[in-house]
mmCIF file of C-alpha atoms and ligand atoms in Angstrom:
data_model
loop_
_atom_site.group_PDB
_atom_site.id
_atom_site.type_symbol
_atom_site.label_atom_id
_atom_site.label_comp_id
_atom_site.label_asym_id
_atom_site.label_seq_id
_atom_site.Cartn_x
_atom_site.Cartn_y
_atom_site.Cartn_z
ATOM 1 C CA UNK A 24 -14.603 -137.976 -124.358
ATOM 2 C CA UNK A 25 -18.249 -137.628 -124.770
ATOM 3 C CA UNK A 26 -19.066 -141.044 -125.471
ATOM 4 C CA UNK A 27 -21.412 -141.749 -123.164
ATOM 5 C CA UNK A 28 -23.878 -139.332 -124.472
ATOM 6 C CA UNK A 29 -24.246 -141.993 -127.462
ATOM 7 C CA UNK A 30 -25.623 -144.355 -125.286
ATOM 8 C CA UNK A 31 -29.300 -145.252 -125.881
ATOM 9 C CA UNK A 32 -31.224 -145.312 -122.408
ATOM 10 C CA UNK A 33 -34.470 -146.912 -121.929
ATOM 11 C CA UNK A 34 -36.661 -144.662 -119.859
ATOM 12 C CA UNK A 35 -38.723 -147.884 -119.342
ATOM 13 C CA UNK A 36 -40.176 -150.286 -121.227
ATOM 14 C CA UNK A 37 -42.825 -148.011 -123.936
ATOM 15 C CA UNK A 38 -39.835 -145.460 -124.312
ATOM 16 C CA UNK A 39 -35.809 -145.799 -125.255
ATOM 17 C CA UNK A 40 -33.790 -143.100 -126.212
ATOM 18 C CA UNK A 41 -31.190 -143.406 -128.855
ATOM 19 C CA UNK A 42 -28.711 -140.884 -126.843
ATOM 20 C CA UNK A 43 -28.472 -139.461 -123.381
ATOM 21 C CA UNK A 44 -28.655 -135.508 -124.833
ATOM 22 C CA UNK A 45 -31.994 -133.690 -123.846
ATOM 23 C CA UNK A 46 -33.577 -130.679 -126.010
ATOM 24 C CA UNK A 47 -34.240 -128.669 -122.952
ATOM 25 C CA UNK A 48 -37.502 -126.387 -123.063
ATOM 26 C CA UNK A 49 -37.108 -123.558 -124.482
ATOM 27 C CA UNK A 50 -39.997 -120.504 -124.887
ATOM 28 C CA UNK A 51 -39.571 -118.864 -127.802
ATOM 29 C CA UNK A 52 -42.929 -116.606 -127.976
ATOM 30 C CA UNK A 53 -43.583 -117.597 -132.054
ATOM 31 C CA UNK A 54 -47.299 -118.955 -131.787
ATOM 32 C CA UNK A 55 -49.777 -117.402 -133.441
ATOM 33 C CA UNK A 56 -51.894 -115.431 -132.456
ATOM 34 C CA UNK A 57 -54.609 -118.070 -131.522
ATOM 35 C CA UNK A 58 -51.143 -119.623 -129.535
ATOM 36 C CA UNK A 59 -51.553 -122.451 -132.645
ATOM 37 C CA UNK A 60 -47.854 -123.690 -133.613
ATOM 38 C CA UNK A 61 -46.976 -122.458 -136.647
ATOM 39 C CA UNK A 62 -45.066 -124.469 -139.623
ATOM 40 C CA UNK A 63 -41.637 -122.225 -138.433
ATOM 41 C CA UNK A 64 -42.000 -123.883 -135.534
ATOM 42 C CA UNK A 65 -42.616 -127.619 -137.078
ATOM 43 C CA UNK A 66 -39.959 -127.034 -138.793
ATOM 44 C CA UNK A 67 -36.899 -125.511 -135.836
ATOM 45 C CA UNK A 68 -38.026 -129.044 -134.172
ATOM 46 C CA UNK A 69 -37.886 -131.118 -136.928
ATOM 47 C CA UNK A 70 -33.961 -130.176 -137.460
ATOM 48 C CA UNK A 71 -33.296 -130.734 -133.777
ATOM 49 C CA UNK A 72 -34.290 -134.893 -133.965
ATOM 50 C CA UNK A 73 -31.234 -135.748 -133.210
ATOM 51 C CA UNK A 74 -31.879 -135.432 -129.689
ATOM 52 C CA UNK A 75 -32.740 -138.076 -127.938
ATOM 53 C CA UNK A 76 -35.345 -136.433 -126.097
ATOM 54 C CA UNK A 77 -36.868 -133.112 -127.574
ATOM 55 C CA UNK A 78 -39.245 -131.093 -124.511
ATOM 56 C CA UNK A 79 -40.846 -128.660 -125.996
ATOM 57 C CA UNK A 80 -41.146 -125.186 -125.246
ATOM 58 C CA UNK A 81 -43.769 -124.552 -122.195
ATOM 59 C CA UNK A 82 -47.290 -124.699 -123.524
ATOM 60 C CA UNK A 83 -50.138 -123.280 -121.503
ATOM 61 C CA UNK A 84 -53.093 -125.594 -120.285
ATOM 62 C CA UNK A 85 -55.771 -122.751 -119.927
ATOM 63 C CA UNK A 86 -56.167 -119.372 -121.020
ATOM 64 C CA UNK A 87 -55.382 -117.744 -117.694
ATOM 65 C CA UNK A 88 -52.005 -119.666 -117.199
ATOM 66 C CA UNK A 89 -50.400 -117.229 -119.923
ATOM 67 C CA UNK A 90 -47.506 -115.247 -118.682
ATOM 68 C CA UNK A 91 -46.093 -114.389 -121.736
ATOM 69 C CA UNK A 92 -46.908 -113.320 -125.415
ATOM 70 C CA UNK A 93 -47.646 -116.318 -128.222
ATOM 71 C CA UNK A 94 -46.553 -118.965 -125.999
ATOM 72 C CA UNK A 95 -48.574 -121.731 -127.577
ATOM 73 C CA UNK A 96 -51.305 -123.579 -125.976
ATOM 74 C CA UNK A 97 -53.124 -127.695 -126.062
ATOM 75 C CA UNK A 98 -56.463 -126.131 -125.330
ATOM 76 C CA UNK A 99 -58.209 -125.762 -128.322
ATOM 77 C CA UNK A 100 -58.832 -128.064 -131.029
ATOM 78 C CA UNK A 101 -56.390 -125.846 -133.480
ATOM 79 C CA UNK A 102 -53.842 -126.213 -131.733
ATOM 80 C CA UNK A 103 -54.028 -129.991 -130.892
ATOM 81 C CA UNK A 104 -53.931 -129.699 -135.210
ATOM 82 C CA UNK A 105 -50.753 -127.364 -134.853
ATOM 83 C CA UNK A 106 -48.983 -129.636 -132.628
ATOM 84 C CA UNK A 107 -49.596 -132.764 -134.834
ATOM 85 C CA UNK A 108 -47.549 -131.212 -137.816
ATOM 86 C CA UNK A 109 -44.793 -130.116 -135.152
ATOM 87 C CA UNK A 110 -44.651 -133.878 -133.581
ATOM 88 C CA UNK A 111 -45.164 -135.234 -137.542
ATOM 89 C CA UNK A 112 -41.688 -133.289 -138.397
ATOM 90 C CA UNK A 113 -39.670 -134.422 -134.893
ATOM 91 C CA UNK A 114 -41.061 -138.491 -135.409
ATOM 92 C CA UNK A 115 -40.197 -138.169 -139.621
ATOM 93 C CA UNK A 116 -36.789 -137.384 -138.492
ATOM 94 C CA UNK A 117 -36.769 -139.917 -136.097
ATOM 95 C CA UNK A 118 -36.543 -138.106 -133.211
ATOM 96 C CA UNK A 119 -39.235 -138.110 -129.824
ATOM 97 C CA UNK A 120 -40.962 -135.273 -128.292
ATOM 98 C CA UNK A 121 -42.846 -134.605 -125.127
ATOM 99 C CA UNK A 122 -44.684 -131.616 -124.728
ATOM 100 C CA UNK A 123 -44.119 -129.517 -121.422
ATOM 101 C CA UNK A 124 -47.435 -128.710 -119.837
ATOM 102 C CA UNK A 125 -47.496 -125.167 -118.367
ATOM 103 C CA UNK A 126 -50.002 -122.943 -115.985
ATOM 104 C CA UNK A 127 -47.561 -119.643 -114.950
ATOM 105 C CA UNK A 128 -49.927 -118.983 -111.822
ATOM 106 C CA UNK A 129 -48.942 -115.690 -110.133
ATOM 107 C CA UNK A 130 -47.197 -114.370 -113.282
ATOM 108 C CA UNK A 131 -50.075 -114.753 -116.159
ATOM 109 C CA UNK A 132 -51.470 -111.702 -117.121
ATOM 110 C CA UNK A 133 -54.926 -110.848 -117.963
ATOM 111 C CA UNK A 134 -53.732 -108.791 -120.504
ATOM 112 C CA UNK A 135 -53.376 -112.250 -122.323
ATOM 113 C CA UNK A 136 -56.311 -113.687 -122.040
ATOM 114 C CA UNK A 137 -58.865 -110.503 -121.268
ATOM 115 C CA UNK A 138 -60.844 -112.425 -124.457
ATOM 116 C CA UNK A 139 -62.167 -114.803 -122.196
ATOM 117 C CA UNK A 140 -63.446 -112.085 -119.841
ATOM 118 C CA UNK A 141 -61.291 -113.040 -116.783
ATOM 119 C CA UNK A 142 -59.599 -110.785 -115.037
ATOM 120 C CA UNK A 143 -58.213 -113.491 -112.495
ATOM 121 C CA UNK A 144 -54.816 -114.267 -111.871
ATOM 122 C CA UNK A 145 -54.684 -117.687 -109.872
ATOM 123 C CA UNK A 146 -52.137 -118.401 -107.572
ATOM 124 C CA UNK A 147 -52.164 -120.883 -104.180
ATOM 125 C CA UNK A 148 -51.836 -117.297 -102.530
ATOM 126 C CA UNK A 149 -52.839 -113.181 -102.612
ATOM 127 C CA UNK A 150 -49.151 -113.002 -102.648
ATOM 128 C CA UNK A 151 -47.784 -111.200 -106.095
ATOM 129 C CA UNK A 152 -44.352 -110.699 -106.986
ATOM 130 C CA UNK A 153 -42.585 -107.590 -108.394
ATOM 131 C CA UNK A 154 -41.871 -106.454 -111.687
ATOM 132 C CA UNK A 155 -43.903 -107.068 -114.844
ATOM 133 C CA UNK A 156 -43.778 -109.133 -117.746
ATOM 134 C CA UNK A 157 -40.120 -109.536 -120.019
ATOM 135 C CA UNK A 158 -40.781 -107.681 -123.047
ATOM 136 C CA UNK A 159 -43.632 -105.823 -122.345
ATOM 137 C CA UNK A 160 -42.736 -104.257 -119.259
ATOM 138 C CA UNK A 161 -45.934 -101.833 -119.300
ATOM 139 C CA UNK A 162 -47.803 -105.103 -118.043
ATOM 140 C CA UNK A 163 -47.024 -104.697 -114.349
ATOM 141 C CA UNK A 164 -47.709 -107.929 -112.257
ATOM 142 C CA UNK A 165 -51.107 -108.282 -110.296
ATOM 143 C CA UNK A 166 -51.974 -109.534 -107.257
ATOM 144 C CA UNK A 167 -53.413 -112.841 -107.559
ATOM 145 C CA UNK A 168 -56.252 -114.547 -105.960
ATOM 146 C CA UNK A 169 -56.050 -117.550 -103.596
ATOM 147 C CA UNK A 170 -57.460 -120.794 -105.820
ATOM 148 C CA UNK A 171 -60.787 -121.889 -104.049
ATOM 149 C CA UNK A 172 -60.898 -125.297 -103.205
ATOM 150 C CA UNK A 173 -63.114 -125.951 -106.413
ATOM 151 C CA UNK A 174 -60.835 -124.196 -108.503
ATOM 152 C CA UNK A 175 -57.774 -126.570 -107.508
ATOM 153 C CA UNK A 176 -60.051 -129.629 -108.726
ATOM 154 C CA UNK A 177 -61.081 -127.324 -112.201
ATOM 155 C CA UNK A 178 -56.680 -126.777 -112.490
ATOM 156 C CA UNK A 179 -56.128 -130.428 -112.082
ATOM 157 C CA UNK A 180 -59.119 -131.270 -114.641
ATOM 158 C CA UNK A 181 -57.334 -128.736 -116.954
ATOM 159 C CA UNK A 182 -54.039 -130.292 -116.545
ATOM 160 C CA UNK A 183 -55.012 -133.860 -117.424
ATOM 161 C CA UNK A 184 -57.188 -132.638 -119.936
ATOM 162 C CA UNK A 185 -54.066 -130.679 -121.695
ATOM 163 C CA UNK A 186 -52.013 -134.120 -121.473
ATOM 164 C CA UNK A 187 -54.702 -136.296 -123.634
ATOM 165 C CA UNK A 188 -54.545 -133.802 -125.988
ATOM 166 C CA UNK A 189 -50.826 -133.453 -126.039
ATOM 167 C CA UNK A 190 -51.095 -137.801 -126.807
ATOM 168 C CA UNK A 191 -53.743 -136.380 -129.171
ATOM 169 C CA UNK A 192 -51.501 -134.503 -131.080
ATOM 170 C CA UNK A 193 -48.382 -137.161 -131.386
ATOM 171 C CA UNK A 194 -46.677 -136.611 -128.235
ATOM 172 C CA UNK A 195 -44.669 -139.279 -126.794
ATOM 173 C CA UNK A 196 -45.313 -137.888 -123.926
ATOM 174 C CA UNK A 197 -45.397 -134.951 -121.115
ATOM 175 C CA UNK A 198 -43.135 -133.159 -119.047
ATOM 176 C CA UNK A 199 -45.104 -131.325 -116.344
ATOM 177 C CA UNK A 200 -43.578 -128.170 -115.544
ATOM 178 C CA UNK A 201 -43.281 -127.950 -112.057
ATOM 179 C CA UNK A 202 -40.402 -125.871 -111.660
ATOM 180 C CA UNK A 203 -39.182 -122.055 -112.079
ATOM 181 C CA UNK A 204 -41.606 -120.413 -109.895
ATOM 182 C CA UNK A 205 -45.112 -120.768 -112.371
ATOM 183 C CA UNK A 206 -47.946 -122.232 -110.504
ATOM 184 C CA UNK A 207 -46.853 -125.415 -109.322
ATOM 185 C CA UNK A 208 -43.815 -124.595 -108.100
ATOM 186 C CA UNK A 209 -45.859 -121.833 -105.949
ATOM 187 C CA UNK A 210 -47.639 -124.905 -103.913
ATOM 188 C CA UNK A 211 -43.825 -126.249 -102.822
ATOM 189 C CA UNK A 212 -42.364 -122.776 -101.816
ATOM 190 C CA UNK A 213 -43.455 -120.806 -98.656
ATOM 191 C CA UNK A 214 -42.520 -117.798 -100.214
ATOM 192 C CA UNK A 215 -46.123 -118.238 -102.450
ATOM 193 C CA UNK A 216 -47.940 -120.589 -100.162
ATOM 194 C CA UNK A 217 -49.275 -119.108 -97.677
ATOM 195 C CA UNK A 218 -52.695 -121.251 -97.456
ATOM 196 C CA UNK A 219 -54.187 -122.795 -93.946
ATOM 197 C CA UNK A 220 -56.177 -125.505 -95.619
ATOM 198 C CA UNK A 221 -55.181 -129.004 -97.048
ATOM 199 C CA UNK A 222 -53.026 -127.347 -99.599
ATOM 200 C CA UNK A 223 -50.737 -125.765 -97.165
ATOM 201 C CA UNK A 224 -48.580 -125.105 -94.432
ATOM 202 C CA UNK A 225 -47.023 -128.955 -93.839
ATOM 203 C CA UNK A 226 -45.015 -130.778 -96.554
ATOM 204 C CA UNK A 227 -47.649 -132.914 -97.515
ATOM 205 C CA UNK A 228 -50.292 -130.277 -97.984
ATOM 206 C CA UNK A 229 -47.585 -128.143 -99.670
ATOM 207 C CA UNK A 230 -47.192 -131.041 -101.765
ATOM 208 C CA UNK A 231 -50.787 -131.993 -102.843
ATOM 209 C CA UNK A 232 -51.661 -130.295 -105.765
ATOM 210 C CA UNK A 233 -48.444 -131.378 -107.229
ATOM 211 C CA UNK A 234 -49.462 -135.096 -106.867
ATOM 212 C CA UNK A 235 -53.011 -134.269 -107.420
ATOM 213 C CA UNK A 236 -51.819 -133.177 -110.956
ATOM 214 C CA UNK A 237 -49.366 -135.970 -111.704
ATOM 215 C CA UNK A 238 -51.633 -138.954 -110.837
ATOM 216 C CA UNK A 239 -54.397 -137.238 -113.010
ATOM 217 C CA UNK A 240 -51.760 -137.362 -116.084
ATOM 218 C CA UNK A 241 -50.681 -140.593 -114.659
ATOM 219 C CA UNK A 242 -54.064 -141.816 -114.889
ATOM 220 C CA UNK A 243 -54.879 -140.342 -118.687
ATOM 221 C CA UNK A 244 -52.219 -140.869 -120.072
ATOM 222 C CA UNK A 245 -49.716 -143.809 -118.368
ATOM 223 C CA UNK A 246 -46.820 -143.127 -115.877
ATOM 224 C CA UNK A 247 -44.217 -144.188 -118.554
ATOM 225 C CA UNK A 248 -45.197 -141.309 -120.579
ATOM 226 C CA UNK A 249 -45.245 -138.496 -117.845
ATOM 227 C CA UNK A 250 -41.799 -136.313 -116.564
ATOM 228 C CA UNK A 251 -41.612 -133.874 -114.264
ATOM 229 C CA UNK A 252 -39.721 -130.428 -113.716
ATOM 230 C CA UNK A 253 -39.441 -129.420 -110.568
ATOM 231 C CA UNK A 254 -36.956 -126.585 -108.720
ATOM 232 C CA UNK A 255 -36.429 -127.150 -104.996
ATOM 233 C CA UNK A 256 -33.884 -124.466 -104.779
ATOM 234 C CA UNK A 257 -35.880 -120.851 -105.459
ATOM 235 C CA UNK A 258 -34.103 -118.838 -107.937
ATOM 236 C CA UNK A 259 -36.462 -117.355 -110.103
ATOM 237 C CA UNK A 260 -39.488 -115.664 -109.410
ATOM 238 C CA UNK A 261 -39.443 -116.975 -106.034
ATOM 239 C CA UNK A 262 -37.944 -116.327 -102.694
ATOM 240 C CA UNK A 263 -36.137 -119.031 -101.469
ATOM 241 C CA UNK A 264 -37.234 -119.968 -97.796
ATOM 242 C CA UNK A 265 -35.439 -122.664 -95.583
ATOM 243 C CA UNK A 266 -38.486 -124.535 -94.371
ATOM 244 C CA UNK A 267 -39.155 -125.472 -98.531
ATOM 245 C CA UNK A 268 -36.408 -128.217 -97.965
ATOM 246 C CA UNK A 269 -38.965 -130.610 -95.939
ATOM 247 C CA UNK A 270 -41.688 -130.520 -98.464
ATOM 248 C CA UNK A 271 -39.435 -131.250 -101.235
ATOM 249 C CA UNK A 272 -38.096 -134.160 -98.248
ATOM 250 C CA UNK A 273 -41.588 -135.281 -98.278
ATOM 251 C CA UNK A 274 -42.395 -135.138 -102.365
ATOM 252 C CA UNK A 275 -39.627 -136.621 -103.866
ATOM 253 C CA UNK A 276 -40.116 -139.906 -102.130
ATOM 254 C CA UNK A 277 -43.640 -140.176 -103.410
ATOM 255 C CA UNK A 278 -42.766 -138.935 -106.965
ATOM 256 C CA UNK A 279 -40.345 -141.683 -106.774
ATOM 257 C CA UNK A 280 -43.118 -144.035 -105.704
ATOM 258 C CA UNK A 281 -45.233 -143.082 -109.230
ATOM 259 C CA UNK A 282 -42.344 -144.495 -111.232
ATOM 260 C CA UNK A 283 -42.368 -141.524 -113.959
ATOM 261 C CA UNK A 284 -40.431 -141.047 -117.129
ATOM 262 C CA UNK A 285 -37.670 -138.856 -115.348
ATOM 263 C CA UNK A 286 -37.584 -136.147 -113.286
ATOM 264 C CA UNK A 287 -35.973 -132.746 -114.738
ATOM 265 C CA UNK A 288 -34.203 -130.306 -112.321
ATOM 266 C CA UNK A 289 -35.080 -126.710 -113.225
ATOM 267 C CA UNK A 290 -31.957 -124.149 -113.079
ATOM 268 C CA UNK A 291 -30.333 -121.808 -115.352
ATOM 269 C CA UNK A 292 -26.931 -122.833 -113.598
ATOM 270 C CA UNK A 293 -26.384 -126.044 -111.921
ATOM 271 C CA UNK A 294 -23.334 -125.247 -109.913
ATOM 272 C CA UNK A 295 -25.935 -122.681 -108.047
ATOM 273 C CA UNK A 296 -25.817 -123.462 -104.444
ATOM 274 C CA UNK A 297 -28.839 -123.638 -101.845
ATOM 275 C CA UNK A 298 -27.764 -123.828 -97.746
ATOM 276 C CA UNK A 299 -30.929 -124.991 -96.992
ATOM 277 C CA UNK A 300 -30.295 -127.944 -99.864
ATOM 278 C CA UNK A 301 -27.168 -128.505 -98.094
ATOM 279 C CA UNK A 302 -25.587 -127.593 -102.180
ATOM 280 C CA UNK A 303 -26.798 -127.716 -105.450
ATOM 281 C CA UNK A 304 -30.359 -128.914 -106.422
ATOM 282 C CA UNK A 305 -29.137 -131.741 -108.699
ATOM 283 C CA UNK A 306 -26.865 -133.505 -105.744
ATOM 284 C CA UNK A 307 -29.856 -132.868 -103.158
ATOM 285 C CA UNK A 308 -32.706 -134.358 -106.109
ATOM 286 C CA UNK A 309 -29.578 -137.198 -106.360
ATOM 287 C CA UNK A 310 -29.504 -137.838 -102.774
ATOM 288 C CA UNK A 311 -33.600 -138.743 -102.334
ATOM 289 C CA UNK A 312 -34.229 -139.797 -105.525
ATOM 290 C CA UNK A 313 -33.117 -143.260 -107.007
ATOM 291 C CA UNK A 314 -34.922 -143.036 -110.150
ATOM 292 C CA UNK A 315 -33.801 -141.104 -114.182
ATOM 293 C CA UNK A 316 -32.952 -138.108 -113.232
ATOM 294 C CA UNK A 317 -32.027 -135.245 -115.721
ATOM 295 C CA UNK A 318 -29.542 -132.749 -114.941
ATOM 296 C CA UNK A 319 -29.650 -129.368 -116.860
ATOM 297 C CA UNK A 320 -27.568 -125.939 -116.709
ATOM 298 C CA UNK A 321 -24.797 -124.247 -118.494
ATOM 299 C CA UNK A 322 -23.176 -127.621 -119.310
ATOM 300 C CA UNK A 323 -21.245 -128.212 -122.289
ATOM 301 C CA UNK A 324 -21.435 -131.721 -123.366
ATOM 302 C CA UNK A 325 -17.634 -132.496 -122.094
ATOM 303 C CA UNK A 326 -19.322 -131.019 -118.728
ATOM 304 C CA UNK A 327 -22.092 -132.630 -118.642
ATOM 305 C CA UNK A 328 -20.675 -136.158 -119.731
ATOM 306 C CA UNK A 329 -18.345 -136.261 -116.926
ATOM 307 C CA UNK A 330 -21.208 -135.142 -114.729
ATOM 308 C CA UNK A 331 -22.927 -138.499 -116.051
ATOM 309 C CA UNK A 332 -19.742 -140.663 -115.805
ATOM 310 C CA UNK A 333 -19.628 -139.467 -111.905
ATOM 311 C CA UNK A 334 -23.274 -140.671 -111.565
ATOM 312 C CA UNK A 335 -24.536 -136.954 -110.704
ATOM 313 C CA UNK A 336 -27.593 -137.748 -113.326
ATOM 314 C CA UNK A 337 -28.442 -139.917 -115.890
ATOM 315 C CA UNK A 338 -29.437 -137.907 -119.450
ATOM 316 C CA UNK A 339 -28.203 -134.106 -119.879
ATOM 317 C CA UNK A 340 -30.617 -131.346 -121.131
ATOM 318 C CA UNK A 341 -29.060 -128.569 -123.733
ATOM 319 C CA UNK A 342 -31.167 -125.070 -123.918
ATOM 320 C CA UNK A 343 -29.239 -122.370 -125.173
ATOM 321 C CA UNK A 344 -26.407 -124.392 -126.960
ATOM 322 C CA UNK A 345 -29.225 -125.993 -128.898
ATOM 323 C CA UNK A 346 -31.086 -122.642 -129.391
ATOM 324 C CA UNK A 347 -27.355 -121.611 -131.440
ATOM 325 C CA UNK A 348 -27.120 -125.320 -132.885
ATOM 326 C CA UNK A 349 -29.976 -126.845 -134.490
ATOM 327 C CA UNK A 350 -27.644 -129.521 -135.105
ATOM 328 C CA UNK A 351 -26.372 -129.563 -131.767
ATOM 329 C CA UNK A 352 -26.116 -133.586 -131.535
ATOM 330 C CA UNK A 353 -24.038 -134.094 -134.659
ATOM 331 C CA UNK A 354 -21.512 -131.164 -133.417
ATOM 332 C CA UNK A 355 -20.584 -132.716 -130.442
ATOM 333 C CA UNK A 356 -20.789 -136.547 -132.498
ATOM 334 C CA UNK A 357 -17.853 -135.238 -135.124
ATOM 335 C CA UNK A 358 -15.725 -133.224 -132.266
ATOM 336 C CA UNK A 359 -16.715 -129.650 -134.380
ATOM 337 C CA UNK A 360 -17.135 -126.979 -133.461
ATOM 338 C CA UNK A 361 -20.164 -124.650 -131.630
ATOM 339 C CA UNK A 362 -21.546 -121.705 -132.706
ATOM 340 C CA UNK A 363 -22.071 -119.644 -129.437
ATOM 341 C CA UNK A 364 -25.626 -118.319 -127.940
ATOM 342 C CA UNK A 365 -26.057 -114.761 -127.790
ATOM 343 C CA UNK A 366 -29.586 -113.511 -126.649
ATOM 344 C CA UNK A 367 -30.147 -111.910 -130.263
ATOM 345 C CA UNK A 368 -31.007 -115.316 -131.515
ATOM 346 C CA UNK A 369 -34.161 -115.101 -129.033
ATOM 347 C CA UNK A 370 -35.642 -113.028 -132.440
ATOM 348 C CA UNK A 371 -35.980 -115.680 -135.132
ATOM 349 C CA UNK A 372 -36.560 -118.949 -135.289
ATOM 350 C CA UNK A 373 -33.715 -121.109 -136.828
HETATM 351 C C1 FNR B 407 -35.603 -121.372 -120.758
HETATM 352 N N1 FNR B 407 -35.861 -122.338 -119.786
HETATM 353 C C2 FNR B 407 -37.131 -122.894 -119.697
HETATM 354 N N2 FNR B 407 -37.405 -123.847 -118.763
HETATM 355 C C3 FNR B 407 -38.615 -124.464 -118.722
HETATM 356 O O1 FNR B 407 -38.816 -125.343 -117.898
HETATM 357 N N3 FNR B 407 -39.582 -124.130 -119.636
HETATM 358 C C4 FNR B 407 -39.406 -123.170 -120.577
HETATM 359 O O2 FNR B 407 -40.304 -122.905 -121.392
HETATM 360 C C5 FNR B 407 -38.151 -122.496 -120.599
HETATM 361 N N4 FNR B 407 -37.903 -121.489 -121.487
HETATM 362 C C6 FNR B 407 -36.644 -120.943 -121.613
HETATM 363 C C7 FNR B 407 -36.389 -120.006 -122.612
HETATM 364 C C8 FNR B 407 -35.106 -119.487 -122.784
HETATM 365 C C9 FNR B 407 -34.861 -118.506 -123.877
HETATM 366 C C10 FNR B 407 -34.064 -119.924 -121.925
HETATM 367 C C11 FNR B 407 -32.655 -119.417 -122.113
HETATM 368 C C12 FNR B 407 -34.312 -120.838 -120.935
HETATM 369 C C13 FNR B 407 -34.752 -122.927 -118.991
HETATM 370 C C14 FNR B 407 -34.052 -124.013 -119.801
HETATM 371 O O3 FNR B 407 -34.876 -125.151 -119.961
HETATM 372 C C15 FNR B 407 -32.720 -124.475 -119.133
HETATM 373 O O4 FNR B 407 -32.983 -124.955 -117.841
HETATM 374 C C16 FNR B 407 -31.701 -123.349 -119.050
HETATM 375 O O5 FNR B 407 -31.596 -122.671 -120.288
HETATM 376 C C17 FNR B 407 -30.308 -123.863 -118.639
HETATM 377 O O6 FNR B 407 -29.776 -124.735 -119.618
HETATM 378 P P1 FNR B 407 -28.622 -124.235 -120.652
HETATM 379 O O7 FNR B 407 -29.226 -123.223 -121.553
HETATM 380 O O8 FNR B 407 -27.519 -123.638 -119.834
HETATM 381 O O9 FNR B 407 -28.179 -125.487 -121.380
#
């Protein structure tokens, strides 16, 4: 029934996979308090090698693209260290890991990073969003200020920067996170890019700084070991906006052009439906994009191996399921049975 998750897929020639099943990224908040990886954390990947692919949780490039408390970083030298024992523990198993390289734009918080005496929150826009921060709702979001010119090229720097040290500390690779309305995903949308210069307003200015950012990774680090995430329907953090549809029109044919790893769709529920996508984000990203593409949300792996069978993607991602089964893979291998995901698991690290 769920044989064809067994298969082993080459991603290209540097990287095969020994099955089509995908550790989704998952943010657990467990860093330290330096946003070093801690042994817990070595160890809750280790026991999930049995996925062909693990992402890991989101980890911030820069100080100021923190959003949330102890998500871990690939900024400082002690955390390069941390991530070594983490990727050590996936590659003893026998597993692969990429790490998933994260700046949250409009929703950081200088509460996070008021050690480094910023106060900036950098978005493509002066255009903040409502609410405050999960779990410590007292942080209520800011306003953000629209990136200068100069401080695109310092973000792109910082981004390629973040993926040598990610190869640095064992990773097979990266997965850039371009999706779920953090600050790449603010260049695509209109909703958070309001800008008049050569970052905005057509597709292909919409679309610069996320190509700016992937052929700087490309460059460092190889175009067989970089993925990307990206959501062109808005669903979180994000207002969806009709006119989005032409730069992801005009994007996906270039990402296609760079020959990447995969690309990753980013939803919580993949039989969400966009008008202006014409349906749901995986069949548009399907449509324009003849490349690996992973499909992700609320699958189960009966679901989600049909949804490979009917060509609707090529390697499934797991998040929760995975979260409730370290031993996810092996489950679904002998036919037993799941334990379920409740949101109370969010609190330790299994
Ligand atoms: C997520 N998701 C997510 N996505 C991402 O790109 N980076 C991340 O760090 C996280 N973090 C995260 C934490 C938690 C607790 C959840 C539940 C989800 C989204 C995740 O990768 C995936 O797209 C969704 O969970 C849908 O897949 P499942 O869980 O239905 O298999």
């Amino acid at each position: 029934m769920t044989d064809n998750l067994f298969q082993s897929y080459a991603l290209n020639d540097t990287l095969t996979l020994k099955n089509r099943i995908l550790m989704a990224p998952l943010t657990r908040c467990m860093a330290d308090d330096e946003l070093v990886p801690t042994q817990a954390m070595a160890d809750y990947y280790g026991r999930r090698a049995e996925a062909g692919l693990i992402i890991s949780e989101a980890v911030i490039i820069r100080p100021d693209g923190q959003g949330y408390p102890n998500t871990p970083g690939l900024f400082s030298p002690a955390q390069i260290d941390g991530w070594r024992v983490v990727t050590d523990a996936v590659h003893q198993n026998g597993g692969k890991i990429f790490a998933q390289l994260w700046h949250t734009g409009r929703v950081a918080h200088p509460h996070f990073y008021q050690a480094t005496g910023s106060q900036d929150v950098m978005a493509p826009s002066a255009v903040g969003v409502e609410g405050s921060v999960p779990r410590m709702r007292e942080l209520t979001y800011q306003t953000p200020k629209a990136a200068l010119v100069e401080e695109i090229a310092e973000l792109v720097k910082d981004y390629s920067q973040a993926a040598a040290n990610a190869i640095d500390a064992g990773f097979d690779g990266v997965e850039i996170h371009g999706a779920n309305g953090y600050l790449i995903d603010q260049f695509l949308h209109h909703d958070s890019n309001r800008r008049s210069d050569e970052y905005g307003q057509t597709p292909e200015n919409m679309s610069r700084f996320a190509l700016e950012v992937v052929d700087a990774i490309v460059e460092r680090i190889g175009n067989d070991r970089t993925a990307l995430r990206v959501s062109p329907g808005a669903y979180f953090n994000m207002a969806g906006d009709s006119r989005d549809r032409e730069v992801f029109d005009y994007l996906v044919p270039e990402l296609e052009k760079r020959d990447l790893a995969f690309l990753h769709v980013g939803i919580f529920d993949d039989a969400m439906e966009f008008d202006y996508l014409d349906g749901r984000a995986s069949s548009y990203l399907r449509s324009i994009y003849n490349k690996t593409l992973v499909g992700v949300g609320s699958f189960s792996a009966e679901t989600g191996s049909t949804a490979i069978a009917e060509d609707k993607f090529d390697l499934l991602a797991i998040g929760r399921p995975f979260i409730a089964n370290p031993d996810y893979v092996e489950r679904v291998r002998d036919s037993k049975e799941l334990v379920e995901y409740s949101d109370e698991m969010l609190t330790s690290l299994v």
